[in-house]
Coordinates of C-alpha atoms in Angstrom, one line a residue:
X131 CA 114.1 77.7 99.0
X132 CA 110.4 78.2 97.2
X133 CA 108.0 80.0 99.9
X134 CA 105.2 78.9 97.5
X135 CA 102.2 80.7 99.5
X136 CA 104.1 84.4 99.2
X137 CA 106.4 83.8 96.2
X138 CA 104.1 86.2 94.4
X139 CA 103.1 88.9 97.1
X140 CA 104.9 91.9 96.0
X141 CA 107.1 94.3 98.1
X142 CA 105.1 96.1 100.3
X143 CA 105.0 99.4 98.9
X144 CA 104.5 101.9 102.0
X145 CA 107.7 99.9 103.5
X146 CA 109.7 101.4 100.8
X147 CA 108.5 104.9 102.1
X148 CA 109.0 103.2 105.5
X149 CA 113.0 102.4 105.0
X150 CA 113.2 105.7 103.6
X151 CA 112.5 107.1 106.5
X152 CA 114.2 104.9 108.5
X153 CA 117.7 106.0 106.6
X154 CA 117.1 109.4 106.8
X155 CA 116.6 109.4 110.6
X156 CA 119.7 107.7 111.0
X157 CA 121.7 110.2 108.9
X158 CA 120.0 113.3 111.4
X159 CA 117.1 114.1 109.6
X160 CA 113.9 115.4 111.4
X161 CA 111.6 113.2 109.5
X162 CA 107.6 114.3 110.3
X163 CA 106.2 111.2 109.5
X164 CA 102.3 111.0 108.3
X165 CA 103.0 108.0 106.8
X166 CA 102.0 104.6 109.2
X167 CA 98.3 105.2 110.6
X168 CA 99.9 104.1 114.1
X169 CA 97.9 106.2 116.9
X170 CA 100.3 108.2 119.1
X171 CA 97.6 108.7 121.5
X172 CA 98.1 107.3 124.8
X173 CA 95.9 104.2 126.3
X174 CA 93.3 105.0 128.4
X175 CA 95.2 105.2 132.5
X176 CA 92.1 103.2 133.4
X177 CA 93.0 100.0 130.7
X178 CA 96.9 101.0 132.0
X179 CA 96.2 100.3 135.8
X180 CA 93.7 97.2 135.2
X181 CA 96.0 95.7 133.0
X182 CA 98.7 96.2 136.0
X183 CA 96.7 94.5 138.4
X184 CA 95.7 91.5 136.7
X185 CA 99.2 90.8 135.5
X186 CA 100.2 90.5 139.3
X187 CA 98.0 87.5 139.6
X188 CA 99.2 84.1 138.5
X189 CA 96.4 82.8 137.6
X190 CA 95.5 85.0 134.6
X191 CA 99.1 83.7 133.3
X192 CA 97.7 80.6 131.8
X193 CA 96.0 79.9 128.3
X194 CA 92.4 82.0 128.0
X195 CA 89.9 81.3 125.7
X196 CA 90.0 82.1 121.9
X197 CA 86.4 83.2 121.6
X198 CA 87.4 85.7 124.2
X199 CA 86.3 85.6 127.9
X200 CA 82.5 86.4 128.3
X201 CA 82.6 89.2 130.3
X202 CA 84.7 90.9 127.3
X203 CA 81.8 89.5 124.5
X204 CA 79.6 91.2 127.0
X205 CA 80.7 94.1 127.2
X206 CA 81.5 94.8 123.3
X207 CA 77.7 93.6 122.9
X208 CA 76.9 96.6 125.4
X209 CA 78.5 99.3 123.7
X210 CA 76.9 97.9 120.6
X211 CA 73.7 98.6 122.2
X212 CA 74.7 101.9 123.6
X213 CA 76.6 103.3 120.2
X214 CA 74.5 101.5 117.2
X215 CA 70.9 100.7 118.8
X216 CA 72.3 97.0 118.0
X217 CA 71.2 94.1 119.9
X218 CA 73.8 90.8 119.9
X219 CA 74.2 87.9 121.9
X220 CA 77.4 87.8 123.9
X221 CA 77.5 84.0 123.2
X222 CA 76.9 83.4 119.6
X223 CA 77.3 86.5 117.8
X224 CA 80.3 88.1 119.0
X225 CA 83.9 86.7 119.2
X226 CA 87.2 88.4 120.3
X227 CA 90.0 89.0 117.6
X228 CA 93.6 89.8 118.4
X229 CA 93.4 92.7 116.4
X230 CA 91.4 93.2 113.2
X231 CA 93.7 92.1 110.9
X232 CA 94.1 89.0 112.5
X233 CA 90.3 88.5 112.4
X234 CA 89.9 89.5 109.1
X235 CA 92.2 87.1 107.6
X236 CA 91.0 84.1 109.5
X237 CA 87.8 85.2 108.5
X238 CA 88.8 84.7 104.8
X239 CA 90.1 81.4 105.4
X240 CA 86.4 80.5 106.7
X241 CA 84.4 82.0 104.3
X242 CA 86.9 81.2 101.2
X243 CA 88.6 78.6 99.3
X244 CA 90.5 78.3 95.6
X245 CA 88.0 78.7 92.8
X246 CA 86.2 81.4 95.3
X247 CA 86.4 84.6 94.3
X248 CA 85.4 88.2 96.2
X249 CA 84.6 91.7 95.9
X250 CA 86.9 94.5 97.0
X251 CA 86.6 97.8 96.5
X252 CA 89.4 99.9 94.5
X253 CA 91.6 101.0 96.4
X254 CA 91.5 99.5 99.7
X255 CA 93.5 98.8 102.6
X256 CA 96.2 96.6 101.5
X257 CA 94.9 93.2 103.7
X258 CA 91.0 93.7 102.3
X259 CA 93.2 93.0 99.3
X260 CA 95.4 90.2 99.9
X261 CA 93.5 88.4 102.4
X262 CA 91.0 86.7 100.2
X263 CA 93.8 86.1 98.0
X264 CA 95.7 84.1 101.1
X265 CA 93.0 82.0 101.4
X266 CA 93.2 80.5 97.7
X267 CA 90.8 83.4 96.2
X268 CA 90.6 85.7 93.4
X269 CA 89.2 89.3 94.0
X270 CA 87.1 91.4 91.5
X271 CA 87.7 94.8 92.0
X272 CA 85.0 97.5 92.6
X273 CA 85.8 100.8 92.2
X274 CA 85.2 103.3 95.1
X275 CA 82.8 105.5 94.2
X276 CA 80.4 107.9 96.6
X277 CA 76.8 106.5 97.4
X278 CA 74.6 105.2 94.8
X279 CA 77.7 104.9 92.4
X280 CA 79.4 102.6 93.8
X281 CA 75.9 100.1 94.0
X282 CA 76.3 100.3 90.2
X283 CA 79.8 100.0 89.9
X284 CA 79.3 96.7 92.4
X285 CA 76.2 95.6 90.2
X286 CA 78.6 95.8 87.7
X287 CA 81.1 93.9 89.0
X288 CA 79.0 91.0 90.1
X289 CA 77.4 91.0 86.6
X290 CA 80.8 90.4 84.8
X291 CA 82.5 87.8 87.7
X292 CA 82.9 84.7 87.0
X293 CA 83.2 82.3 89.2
X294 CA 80.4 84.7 91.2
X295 CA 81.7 85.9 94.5
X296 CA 81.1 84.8 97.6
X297 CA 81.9 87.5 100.0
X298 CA 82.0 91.7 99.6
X299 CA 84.2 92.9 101.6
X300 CA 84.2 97.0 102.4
X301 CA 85.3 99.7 105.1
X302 CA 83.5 102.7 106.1
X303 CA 84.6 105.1 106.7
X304 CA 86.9 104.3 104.2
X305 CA 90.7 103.7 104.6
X306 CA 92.5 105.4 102.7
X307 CA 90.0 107.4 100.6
X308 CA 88.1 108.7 103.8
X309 CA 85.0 108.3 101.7
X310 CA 82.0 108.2 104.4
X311 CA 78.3 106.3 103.9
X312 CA 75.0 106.4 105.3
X313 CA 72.7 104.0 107.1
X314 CA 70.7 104.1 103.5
X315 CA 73.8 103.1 101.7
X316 CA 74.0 100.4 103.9
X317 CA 70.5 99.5 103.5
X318 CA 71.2 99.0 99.8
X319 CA 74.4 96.9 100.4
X320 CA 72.4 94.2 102.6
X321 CA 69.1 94.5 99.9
X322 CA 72.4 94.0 97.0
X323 CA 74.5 90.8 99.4
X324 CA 70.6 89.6 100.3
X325 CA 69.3 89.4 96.6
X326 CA 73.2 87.8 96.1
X327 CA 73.8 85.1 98.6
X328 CA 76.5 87.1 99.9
X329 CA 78.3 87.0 103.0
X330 CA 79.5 91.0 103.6
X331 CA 82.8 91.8 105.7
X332 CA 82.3 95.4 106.7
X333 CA 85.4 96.5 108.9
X334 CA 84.5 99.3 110.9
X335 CA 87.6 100.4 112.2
X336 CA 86.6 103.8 112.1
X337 CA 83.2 104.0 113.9
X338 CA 84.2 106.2 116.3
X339 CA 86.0 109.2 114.1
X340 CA 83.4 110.8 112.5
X341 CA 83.8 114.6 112.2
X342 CA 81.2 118.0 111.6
X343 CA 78.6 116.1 113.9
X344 CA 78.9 112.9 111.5
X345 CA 78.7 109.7 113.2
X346 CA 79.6 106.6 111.2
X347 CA 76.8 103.8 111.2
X348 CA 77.0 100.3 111.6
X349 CA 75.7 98.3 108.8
X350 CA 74.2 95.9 111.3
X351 CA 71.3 98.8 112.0
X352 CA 70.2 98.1 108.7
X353 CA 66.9 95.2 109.9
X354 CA 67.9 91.8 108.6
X355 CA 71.6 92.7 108.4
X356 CA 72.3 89.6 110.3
X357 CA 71.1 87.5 108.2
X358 CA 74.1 88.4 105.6
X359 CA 76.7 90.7 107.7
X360 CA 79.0 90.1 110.0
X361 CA 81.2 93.4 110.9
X362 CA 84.7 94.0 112.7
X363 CA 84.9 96.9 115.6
X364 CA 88.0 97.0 117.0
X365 CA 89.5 99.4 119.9
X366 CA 92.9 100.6 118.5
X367 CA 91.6 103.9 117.3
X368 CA 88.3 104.6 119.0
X369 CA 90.1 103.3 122.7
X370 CA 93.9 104.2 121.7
X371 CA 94.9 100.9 121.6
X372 CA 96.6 99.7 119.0
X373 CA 99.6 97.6 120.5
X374 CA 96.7 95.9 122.4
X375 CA 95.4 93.9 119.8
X376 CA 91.5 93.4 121.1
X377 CA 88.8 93.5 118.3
X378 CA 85.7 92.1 117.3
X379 CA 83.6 89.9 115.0
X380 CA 79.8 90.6 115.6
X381 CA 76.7 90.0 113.9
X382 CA 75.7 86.8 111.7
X383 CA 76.2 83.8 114.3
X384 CA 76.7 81.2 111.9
X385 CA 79.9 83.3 110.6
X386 CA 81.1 83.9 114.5
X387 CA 80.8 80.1 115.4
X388 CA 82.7 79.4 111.9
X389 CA 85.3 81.4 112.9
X390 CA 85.4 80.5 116.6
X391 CA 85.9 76.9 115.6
X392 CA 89.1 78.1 113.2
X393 CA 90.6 79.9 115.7
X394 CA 90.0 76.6 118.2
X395 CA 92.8 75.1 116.3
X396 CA 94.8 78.6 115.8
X397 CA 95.4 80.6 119.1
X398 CA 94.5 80.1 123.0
X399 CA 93.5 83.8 123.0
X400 CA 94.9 87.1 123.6
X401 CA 97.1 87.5 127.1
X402 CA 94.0 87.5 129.9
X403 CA 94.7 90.6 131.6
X404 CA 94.6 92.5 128.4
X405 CA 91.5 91.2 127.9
X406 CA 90.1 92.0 131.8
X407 CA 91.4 95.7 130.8
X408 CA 89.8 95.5 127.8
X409 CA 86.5 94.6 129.3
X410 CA 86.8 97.8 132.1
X411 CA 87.8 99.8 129.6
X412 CA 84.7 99.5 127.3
X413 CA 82.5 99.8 130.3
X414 CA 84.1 102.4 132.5
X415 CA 86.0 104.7 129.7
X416 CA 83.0 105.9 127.8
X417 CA 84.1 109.3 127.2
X418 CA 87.7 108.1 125.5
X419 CA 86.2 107.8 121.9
X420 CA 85.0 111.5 121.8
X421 CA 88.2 112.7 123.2
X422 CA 90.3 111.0 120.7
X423 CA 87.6 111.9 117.9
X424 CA 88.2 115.5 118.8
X425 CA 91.6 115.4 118.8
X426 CA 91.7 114.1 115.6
X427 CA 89.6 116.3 114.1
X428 CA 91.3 119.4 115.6
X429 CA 94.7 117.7 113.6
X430 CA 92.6 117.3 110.4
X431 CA 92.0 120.9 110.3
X432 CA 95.8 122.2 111.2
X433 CA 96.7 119.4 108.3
X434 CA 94.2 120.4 105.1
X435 CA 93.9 124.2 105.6
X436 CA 97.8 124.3 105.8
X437 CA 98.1 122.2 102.6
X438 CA 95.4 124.4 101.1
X439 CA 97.5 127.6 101.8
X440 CA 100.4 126.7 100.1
X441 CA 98.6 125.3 97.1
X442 CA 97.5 122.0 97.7
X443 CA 94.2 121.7 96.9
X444 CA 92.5 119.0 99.2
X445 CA 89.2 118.5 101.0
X446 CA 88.3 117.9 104.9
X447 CA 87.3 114.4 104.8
X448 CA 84.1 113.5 106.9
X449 CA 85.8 110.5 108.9
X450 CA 89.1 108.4 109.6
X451 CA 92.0 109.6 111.1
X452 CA 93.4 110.2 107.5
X453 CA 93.8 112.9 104.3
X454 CA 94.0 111.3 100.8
X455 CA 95.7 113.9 98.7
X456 CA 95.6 114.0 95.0
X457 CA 99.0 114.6 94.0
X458 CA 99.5 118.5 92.9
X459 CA 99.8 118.7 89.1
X460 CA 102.6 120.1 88.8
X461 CA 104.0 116.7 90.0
X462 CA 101.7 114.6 88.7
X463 CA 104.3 112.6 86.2
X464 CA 106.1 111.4 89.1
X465 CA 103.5 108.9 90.6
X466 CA 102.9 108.1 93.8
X467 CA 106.0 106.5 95.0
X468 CA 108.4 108.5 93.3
X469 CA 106.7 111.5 94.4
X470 CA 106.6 109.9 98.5
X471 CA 109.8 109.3 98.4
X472 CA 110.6 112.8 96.7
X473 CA 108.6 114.3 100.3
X474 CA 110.9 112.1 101.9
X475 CA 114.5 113.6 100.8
X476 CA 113.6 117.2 99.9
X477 CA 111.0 118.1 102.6
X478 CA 111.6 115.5 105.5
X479 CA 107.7 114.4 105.3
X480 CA 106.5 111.0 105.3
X481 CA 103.4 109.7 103.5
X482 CA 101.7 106.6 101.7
X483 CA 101.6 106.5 98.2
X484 CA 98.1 105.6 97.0
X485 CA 99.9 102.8 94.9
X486 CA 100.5 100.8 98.1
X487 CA 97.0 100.7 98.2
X488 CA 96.3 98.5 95.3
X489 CA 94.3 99.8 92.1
X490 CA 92.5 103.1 91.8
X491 CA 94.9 104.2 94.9
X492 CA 98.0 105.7 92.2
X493 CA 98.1 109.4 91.7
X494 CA 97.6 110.0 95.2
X495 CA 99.3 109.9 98.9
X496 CA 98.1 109.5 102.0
X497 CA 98.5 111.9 105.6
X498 CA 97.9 109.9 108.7
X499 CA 96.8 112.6 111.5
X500 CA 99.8 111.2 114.2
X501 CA 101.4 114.1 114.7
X502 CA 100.5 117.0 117.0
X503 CA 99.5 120.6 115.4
X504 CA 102.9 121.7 116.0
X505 CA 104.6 119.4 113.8
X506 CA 102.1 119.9 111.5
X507 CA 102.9 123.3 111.0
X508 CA 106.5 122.5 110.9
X509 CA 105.4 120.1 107.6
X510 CA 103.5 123.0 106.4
X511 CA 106.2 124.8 105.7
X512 CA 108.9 122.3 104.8
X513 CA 106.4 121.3 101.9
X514 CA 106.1 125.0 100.8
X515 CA 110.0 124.8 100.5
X516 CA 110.1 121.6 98.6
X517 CA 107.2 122.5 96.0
X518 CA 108.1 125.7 94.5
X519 CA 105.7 124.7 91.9
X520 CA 102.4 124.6 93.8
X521 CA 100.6 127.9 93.2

């Protein structure tokens, strides 16, 4: 049977590491797994309990609304206000996704078609990748750089595409290179999209986990970015919940309408007590984001100084709830699944490898900062057993 949409879409690489895993469990292994960036942190008690009580009433069983209910539109436009400075209107310029990835790809059915092409930065999280590319598009790659670098690099870019891309699509803090921007980078982005006629995606799935008193912007500060920018906020990481599935498109309204009128045809919304918890939660459990950004950060240290003390040269990245690890070069010639998988068998650690993570991503691995200190440690010194080589 031909599957004509996905005939080409290649294995998905950090399920490879994922099976691994899998197999080695079942044969007894204690596998520490930094591999899948899938929060371990527990859900608010307050989105638990609210969630409870509007489940016990029947009439929240019934369809809800795709665009998500207002009070929930409100309330992500008030902790816009409250976090970014940002004014939005509830009613036109945000809309409820179930989940970001969800959004995102529906969003690249609106905004693209075959014979479309758009920018993505190199590497990226695998759906910035493949979801223009589900919708019929080709992608011209930009190669992550820091700051002003990467303007040229996506000057660049533009200059050489042909057809000319419609959309740019980026994350910032960035997954997985944990490379973080400012609002003046931003600035440049909208003055580059403006100049451009582009439409910019910027998923800000990590606006909350910033770390050494950094705070991640929003690229809607910059003035005028509505006129070109539409952004993604979603509460997985910053609220600890991931299973949830509740996120959000905000900023240019003809882009929200576009995509409200998609998802008329595509989903009756998420469940409707999830999103009444949702909506308490973003007004009542303020202080969740800085707890689980201090947690993190707390894991980020144990993580890189104890790969720094057995050899493994690696930075503290400034934001995400990830480590993006050049591979040591001693064992460089292995690439990065070969050497993931090695982790796997002769240290009982999981990780990404960068390959997973389209181009510019090989030669490293990723550390997702789900597990406690303890286990950390434990890593620590399983990897200092299984590279003798690291100095």
């Amino acid at each position: 049977m031909e599957f004509r949409r996905i005939n080409h879409l290649p294995p998905y690489v950090l399920g490879v590491i994922n099976e691994l895993k899998m197999n080695a469990r079942r044969d007894g292994v204690d596998v520490i797994d930094f591999g899948f960036g899938n929060p371990d942190l527990p859900s608010p008690d307050i989105a638990v309990q609210k969630l409870i009580e509007a489940a016990q009433k029947g009439h929240n069983h019934r369809y809800s609304a795709s665009r998500g209910i207002p009070r929930l539109r409100q309330a992500a436009a008030e902790l816009y206000q409250r976090r970014f400075g940002v004014d939005l209107d509830p009613d036109t310029e945000v809309i409820q996704a179930i989940g970001a990835k969800e959004g995102f790809t529906h969003l690249m059915w609106v905004l693209l078609q075959p014979g479309d092409a758009a920018l993505v930065p190199a590497p990226s999280y695998p759906i910035h990748i493949w979801g223009p590319i589900f919708a019929g598009a080709a992608i011209r790659e930009v190669p992550l750089a820091e700051g002003d670098q990467f303007i040229v690099n996506l000057e660049r870019s533009w200059e050489y595409s042909w057809p000319k891309p419609r959309t740019l699509v980026i994350s910032f803090p960035h997954n997985p290179t944990t490379v973080c921007v400012d609002l003046e980078f931003f600035a440049k982005v909208v003055d580059f999209a403006r100049r451009r006629d582009l439409i910019v995606v910027h998923d800000n799935a990590y606006a909350e986990l910033g770390f050494d008193g950094y705070e991640p912007p929003s690229i809607l500060q910059v003035p005028g970015a509505k006129d070109c920018c539409v952004e993604l906020y979603s509460m997985t990481k910053s609220f600890s919940m991931a299973g949830w599935r509740v996120a959000f498109l905000m900023g240019n309204s003809e882009v929200v309408a576009a995509l409200g009128k998609l998802k008329s045809y595509l989903d009756y919304g998420t469940f409707q007590p999830i999103q009444i918890a949702a909506t308490v939660t973003l007004n009542e459990a303020t202080e969740q984001p800085s707890q689980a950004r201090a947690i993190y950060e707390n894991r980020r240290n144990v993580l890189c100084d104890g790969l720094n003390r057995i050899g493994w040269n690696i930075e503290r990245p400034k934001g995400t709830m990830f480590a993006w690890a050049p591979i040591p070069e001693p064992y460089a010639h292995m690439g990065s699944v070969e050497f993931a998988s090695y982790l796997v068998r002769e240290a009982g650690v999981a990780t990404s490898p960068g390959e997973g993570f389209g181009p510019g991503g090989e030669g490293h691995v990723r550390f997702a900062l789900i597990e406690n200190e303890q286990r950390t440690h434990q890593a620590m010194r399983n990897l200092r057993k299984a590279l003798p080589e690291l100095s």
